[in-house]
Short mmCIF file of C-alpha atoms in Angstrom, two decimals:
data_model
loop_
_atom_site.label_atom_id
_atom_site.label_comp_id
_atom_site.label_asym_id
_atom_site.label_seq_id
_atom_site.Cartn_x
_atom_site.Cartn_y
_atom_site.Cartn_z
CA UNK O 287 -8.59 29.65 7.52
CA UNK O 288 -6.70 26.28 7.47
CA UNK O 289 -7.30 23.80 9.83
CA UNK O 290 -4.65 21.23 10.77
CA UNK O 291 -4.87 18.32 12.88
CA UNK O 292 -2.12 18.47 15.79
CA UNK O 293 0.63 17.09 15.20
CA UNK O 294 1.97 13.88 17.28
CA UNK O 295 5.13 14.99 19.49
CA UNK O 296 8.16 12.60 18.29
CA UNK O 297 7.93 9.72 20.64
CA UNK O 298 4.62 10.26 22.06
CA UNK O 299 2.69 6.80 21.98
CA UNK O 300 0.15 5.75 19.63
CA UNK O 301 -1.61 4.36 22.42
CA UNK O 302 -1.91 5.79 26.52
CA UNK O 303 -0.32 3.33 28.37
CA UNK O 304 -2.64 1.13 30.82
CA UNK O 305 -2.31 1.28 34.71
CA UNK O 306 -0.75 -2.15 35.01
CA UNK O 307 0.46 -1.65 38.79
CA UNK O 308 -3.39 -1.40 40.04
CA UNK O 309 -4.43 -4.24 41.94
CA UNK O 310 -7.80 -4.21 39.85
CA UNK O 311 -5.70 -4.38 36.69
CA UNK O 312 -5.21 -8.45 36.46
CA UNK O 313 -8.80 -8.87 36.78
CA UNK O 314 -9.71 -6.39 34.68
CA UNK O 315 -7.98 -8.40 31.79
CA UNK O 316 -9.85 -10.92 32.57
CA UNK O 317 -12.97 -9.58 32.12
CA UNK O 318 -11.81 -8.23 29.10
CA UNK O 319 -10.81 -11.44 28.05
CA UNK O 320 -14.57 -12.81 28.46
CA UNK O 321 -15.74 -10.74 25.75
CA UNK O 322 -15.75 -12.11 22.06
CA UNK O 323 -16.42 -10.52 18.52
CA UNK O 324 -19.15 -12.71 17.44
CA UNK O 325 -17.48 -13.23 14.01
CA UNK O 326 -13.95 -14.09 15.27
CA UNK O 327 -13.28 -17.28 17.60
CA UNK O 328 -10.90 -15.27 19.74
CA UNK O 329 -11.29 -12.55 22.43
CA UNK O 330 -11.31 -9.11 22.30
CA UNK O 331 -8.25 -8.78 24.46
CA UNK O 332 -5.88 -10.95 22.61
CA UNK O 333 -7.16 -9.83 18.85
CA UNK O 334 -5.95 -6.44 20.28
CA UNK O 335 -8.95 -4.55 20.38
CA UNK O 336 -8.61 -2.98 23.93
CA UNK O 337 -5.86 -0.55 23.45
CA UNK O 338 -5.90 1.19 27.27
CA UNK O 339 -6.91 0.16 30.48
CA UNK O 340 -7.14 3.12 33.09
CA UNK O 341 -7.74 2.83 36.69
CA UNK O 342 -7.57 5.92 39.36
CA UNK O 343 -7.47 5.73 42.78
CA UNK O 344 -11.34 5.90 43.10
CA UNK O 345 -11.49 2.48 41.21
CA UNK O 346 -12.91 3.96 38.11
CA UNK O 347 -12.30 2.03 34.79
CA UNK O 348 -11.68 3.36 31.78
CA UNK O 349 -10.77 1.70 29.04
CA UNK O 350 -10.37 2.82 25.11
CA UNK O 351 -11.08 -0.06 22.76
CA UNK O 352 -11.39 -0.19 18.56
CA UNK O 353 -13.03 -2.63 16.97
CA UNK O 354 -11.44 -4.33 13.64
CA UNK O 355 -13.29 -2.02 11.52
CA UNK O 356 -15.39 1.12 11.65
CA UNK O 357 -18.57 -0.37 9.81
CA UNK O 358 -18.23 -3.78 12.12
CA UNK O 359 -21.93 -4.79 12.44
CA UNK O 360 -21.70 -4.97 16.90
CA UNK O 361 -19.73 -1.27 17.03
CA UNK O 362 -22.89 0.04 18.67
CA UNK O 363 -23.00 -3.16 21.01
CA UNK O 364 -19.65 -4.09 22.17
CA UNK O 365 -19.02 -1.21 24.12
CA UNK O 366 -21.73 -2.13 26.07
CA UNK O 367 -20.69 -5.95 26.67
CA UNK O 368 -16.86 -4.74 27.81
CA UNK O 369 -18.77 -2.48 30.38
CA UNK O 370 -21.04 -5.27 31.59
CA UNK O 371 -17.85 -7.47 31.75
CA UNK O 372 -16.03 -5.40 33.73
CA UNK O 373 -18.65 -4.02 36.30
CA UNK O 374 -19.44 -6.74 38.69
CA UNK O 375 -15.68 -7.06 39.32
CA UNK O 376 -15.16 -5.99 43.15
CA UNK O 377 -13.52 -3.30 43.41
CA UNK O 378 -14.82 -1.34 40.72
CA UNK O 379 -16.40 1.72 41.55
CA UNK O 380 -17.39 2.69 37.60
CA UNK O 381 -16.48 1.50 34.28
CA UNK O 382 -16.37 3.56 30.59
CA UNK O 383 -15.58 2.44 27.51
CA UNK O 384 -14.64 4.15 25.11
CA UNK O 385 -14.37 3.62 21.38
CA UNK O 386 -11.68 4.81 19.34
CA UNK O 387 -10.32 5.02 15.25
CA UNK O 388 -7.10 6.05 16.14
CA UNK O 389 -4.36 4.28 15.68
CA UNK O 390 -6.78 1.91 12.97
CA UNK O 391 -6.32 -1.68 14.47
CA UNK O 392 -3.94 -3.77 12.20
CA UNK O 393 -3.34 -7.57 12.99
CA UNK O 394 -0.22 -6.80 13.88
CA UNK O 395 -1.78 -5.84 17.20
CA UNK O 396 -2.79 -9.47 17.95
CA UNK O 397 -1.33 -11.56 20.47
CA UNK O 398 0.53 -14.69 19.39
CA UNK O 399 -2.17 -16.43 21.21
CA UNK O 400 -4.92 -14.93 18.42
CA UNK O 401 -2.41 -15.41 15.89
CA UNK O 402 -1.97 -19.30 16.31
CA UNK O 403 -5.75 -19.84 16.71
CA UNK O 404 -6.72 -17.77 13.66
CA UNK O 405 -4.17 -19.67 11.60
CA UNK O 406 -1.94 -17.12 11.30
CA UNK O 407 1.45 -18.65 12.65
#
């Protein structure tokens, strides 16, 4: 028996799109933004990492994140930090994280603001 992986339908994202019309969602970035990959001087937000931020209407965060490579030495950690970053926001009833390989992050996911302070512009 073969097995396949499912196939992508044409013009289906890469990535779910975030629920940037919740009230919690600005703040949410934030907290986001707080968080830094101890080997790179620039957030996780704006190097990209954090690929979807969901919020229902019970105020319950979800968010899928990658890191910039599978064997990164804080994969088991930073989940944890994004969660503790986001909590305490009010508002938030409950906050996941989770981590994902798929779509591989690339630096071409970086925001111009990573770019320029990594030297890369």
């Amino acid at each position: 028996m073969e097995t396949r992986t499912p196939e992508r339908l044409e013009g289906t994202p890469l990535i779910r799109p975030s629920t940037t019309d919740h009230p919690l969602y600005d703040g949410v970035v934030e907290a986001c933004r707080s968080v830094y990959d101890p080997e790179i001087p620039v957030n996780i937000y704006d190097l990209g990492l954090v690929y979807t931020v969901d919020i229902n209407h019970e105020n319950e965060v979800r968010i899928t994140m990658t890191l910039t490579a599978p064997g990164c030495p804080v994969a088991g950690e930073m989940p944890g930090w994004v969660a503790d970053a986001v909590e305490p926001l009010p508002g938030v009833k409950q906050v996941d994280v989770e981590l994902t390989w798929d779509p591989p992050w690339g630096m071409e996911m970086m925001s111009d603001e990573a770019r320029l302070e990594l030297g890369f512009m």
